[in-house]
C-alpha positions as a Python dict, from the first residue, in 0.01 Angstrom:
ca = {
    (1, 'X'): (0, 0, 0),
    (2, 'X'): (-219, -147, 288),
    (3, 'X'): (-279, 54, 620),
    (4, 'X'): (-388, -159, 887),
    (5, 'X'): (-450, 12, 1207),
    (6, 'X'): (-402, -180, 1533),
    (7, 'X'): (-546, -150, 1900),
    (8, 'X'): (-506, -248, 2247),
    (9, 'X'): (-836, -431, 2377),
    (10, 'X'): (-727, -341, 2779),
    (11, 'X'): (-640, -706, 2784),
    (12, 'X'): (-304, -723, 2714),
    (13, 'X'): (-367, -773, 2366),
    (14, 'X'): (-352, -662, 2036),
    (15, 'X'): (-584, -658, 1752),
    (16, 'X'): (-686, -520, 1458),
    (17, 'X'): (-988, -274, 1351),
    (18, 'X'): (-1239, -542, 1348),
    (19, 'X'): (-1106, -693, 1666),
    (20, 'X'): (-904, -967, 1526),
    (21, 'X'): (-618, -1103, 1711),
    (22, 'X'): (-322, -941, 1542),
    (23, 'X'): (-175, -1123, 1262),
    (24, 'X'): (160, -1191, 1359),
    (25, 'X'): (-28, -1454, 1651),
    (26, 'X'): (-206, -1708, 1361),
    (27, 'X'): (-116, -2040, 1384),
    (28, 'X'): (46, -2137, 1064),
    (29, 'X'): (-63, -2467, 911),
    (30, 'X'): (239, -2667, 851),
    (31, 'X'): (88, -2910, 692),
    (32, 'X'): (-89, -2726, 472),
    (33, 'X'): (189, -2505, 387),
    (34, 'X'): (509, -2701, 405),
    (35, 'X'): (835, -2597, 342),
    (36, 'X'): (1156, -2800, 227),
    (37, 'X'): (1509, -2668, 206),
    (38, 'X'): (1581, -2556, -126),
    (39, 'X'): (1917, -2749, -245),
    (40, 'X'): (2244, -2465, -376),
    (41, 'X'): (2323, -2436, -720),
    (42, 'X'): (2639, -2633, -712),
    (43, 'X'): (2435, -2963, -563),
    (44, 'X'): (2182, -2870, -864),
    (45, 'X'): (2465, -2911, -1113),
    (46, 'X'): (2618, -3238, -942),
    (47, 'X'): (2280, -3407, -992),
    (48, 'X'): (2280, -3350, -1390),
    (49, 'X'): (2298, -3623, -1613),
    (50, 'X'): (2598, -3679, -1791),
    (51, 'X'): (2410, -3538, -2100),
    (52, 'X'): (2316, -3217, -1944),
    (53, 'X'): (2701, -3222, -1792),
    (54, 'X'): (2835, -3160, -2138),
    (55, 'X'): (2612, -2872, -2218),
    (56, 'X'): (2796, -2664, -1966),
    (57, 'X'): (3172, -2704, -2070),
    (58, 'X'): (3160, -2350, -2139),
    (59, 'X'): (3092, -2252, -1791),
    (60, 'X'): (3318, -2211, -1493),
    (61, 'X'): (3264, -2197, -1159),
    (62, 'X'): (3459, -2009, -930),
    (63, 'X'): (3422, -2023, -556),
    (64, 'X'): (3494, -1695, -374),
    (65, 'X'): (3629, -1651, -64),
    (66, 'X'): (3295, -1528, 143),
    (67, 'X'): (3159, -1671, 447),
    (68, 'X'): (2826, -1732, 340),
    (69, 'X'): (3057, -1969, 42),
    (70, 'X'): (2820, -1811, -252),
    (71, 'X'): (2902, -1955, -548),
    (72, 'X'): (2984, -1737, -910),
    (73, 'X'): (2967, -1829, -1241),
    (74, 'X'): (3139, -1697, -1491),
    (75, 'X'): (3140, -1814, -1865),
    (76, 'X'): (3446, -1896, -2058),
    (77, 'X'): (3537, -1964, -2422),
    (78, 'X'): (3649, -2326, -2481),
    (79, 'X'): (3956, -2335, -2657),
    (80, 'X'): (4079, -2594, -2889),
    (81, 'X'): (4447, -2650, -3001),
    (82, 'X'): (4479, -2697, -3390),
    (83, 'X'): (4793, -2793, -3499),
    (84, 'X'): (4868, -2610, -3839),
    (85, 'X'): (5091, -2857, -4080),
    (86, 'X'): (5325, -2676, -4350),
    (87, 'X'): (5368, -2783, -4715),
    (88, 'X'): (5693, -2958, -4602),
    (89, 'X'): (5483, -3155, -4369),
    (90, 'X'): (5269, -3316, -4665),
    (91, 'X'): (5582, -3312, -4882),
    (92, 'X'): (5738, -3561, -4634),
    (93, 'X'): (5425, -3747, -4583),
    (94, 'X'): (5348, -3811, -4976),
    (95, 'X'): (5693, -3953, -4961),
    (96, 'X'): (5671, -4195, -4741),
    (97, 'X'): (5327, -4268, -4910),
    (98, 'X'): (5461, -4307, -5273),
    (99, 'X'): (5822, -4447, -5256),
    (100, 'X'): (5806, -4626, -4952),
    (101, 'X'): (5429, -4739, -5013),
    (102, 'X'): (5306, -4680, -4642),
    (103, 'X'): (4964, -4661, -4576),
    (104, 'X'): (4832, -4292, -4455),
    (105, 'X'): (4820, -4404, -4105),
    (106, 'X'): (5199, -4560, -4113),
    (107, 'X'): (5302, -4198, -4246),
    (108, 'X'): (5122, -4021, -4028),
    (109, 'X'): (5219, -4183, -3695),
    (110, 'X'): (5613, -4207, -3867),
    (111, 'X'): (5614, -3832, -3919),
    (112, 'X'): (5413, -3730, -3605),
    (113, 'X'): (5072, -3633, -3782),
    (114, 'X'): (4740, -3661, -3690),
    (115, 'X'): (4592, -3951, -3845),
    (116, 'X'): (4276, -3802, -3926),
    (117, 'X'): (4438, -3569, -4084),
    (118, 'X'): (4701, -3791, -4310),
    (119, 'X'): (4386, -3987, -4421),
    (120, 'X'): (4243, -3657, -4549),
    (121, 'X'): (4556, -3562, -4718),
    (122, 'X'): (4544, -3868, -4923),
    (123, 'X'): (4169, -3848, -5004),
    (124, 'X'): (4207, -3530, -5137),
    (125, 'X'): (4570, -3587, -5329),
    (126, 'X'): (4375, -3854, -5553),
    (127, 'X'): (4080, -3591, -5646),
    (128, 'X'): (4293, -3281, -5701),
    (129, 'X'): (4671, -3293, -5583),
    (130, 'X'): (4760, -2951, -5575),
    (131, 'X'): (4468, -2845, -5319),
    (132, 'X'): (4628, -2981, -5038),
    (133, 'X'): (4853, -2717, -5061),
    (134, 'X'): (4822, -2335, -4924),
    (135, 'X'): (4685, -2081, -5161),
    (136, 'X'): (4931, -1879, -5326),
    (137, 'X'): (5265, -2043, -5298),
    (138, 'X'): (5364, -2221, -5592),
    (139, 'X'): (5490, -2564, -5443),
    (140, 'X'): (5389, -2793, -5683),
    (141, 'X'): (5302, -3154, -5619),
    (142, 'X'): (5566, -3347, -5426),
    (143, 'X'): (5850, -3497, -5675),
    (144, 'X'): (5802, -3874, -5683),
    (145, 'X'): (6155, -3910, -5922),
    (146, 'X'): (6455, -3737, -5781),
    (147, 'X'): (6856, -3707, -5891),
    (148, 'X'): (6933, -4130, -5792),
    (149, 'X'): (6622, -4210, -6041),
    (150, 'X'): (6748, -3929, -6306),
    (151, 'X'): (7079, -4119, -6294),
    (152, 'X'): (6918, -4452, -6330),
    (153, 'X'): (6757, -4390, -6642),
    (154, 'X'): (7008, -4215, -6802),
    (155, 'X'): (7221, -4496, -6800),
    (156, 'X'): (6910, -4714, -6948),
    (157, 'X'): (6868, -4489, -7222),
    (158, 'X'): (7242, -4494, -7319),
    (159, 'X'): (7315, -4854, -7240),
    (160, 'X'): (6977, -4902, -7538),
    (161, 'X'): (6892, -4566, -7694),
    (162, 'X'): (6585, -4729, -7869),
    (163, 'X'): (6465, -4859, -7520),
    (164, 'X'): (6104, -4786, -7477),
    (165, 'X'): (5867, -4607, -7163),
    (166, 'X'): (5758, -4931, -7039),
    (167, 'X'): (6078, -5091, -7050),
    (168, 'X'): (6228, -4817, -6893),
    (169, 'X'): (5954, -4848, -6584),
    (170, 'X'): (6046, -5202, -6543),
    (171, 'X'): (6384, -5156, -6494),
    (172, 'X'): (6308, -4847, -6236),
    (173, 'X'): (6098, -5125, -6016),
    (174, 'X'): (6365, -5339, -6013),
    (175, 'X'): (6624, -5118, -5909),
    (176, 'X'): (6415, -4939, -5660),
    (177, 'X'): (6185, -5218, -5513),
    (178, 'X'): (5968, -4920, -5334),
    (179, 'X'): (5906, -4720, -5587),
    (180, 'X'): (5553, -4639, -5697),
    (181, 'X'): (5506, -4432, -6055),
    (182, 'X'): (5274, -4406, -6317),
    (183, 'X'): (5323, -4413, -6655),
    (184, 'X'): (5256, -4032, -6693),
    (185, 'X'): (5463, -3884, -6420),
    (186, 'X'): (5801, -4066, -6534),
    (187, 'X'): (5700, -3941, -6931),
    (188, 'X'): (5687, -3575, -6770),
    (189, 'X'): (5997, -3692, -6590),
    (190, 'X'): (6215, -3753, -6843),
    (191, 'X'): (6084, -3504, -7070),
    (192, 'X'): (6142, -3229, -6788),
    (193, 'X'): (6454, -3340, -6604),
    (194, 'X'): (6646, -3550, -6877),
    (195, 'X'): (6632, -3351, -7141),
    (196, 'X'): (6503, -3577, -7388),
    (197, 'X'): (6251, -3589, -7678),
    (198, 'X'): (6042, -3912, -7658),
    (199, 'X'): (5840, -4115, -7966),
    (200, 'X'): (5574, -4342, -8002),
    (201, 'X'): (5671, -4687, -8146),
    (202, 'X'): (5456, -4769, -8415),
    (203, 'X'): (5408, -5117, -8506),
    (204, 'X'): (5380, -5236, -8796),
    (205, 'X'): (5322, -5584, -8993),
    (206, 'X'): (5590, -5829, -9076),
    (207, 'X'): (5463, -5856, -9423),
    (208, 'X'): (5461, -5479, -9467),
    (209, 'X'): (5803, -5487, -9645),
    (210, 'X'): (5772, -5834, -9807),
    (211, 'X'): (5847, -5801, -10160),
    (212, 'X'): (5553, -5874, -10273),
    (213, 'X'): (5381, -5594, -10081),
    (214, 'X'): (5645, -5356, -10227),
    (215, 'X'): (5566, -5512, -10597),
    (216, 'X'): (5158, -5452, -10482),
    (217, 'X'): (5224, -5128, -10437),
    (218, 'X'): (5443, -5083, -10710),
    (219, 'X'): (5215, -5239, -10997),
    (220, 'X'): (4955, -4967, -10835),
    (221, 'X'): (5105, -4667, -10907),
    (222, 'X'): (5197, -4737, -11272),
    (223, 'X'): (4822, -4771, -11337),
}
């Protein structure tokens, strides 16, 4: 800490030890030192760039009600609303998807769903189906065949019990115009849910049974 001891010259004035007019008397050089009103913080933050505007979401500000209108800033978690879909949800959407043949989007906005979302659903049904749905309940993928398409093929079956798969497909189109299965699901289909034991047609040659095929074959074993 600096002492500096002042004295009265008899003058009327005051200076220092060395005689110096007192300090508090220099002329102040404004242009050397010139000063320029600093600007608050809430002007500093109107004069970001948008860029810079986005950095501070996060923050706050809150006036308070002081005279000298200080400004506080307080930081704040940004929250985000998720919207959490159920297994029904998708159920419904892979519906619409499969037996009415809407696009994901047409689903999504149908049903209410983000379309994001639907679009993801359906991008991840075709690389593993049962992911889409929560861990640890056992919900299966969503049944493409129900009772009406049961029904249907029941009556194919007994109308021409040697009908075969594809024939039985063909007439499942027809009857239900918006219908979109593969060969595979309605096999596990009506294996499951008809109760019935399917075979593979094996073709064979016309000439197969010809008699002279069955004379061939004859004439070989007496040899």
């Amino acid at each position: 800490m600096n002492i500096q001891f002042l004295f009265e010259n008899g003058k009327g004035s005051v200076v220092d030890e060395y005689g110096r007019p007192e300090p508090m008397d220099y002329i102040v050089d404004e242009e050397q030192f010139r000063l320029e009103t600093l600007s608050s913080h809430t002007q500093y933050l109107a004069q970001l760039p948008l860029e810079s505007e986005k950095r501070i979401d996060a923050m706050q500000v809150e006036k308070e009600a002081k005279p000298n209108g200080d400004v506080v800033m307080r930081e704040t978690s940004v929250k985000r609303n998720y919207t959490r879909y159920s297994d029904q949800d998708k159920v419904r959407f892979f519906k619409l998807l499969f037996e009415r043949c809407l696009s994901a989007a047409a689903a999504a906005k149908q049903l209410g769903i983000h379309v994001r979302t639907a679009q993801k659903w359906a991008a991840q049904y075709e690389k593993d189906p049962d992911s889409i749905f929560e861990k640890g309940r056992k919900t299966g993928r969503p049944r493409i065949l129900h009772d009406e398409h049961k029904n249907a093929i029941l009556e194919c079956i007994d109308e021409n019990p040697s009908i075969v798969l594809d024939e039985v497909m063909k007439k499942l189109k027809q009857m239900f115009t918006e219908l979109k299965v593969s060969k595979t699901t309605l096999f596990d289909f009506v294996k499951q849910y008809c109760n019935l034991s399917l075979k593979k047609a094996r073709l064979q040659p016309i000439d197969r049974n010809s008699e002279e095929k069955i004379q061939e074959r004859l004439d070989w074993v007496h040899k």
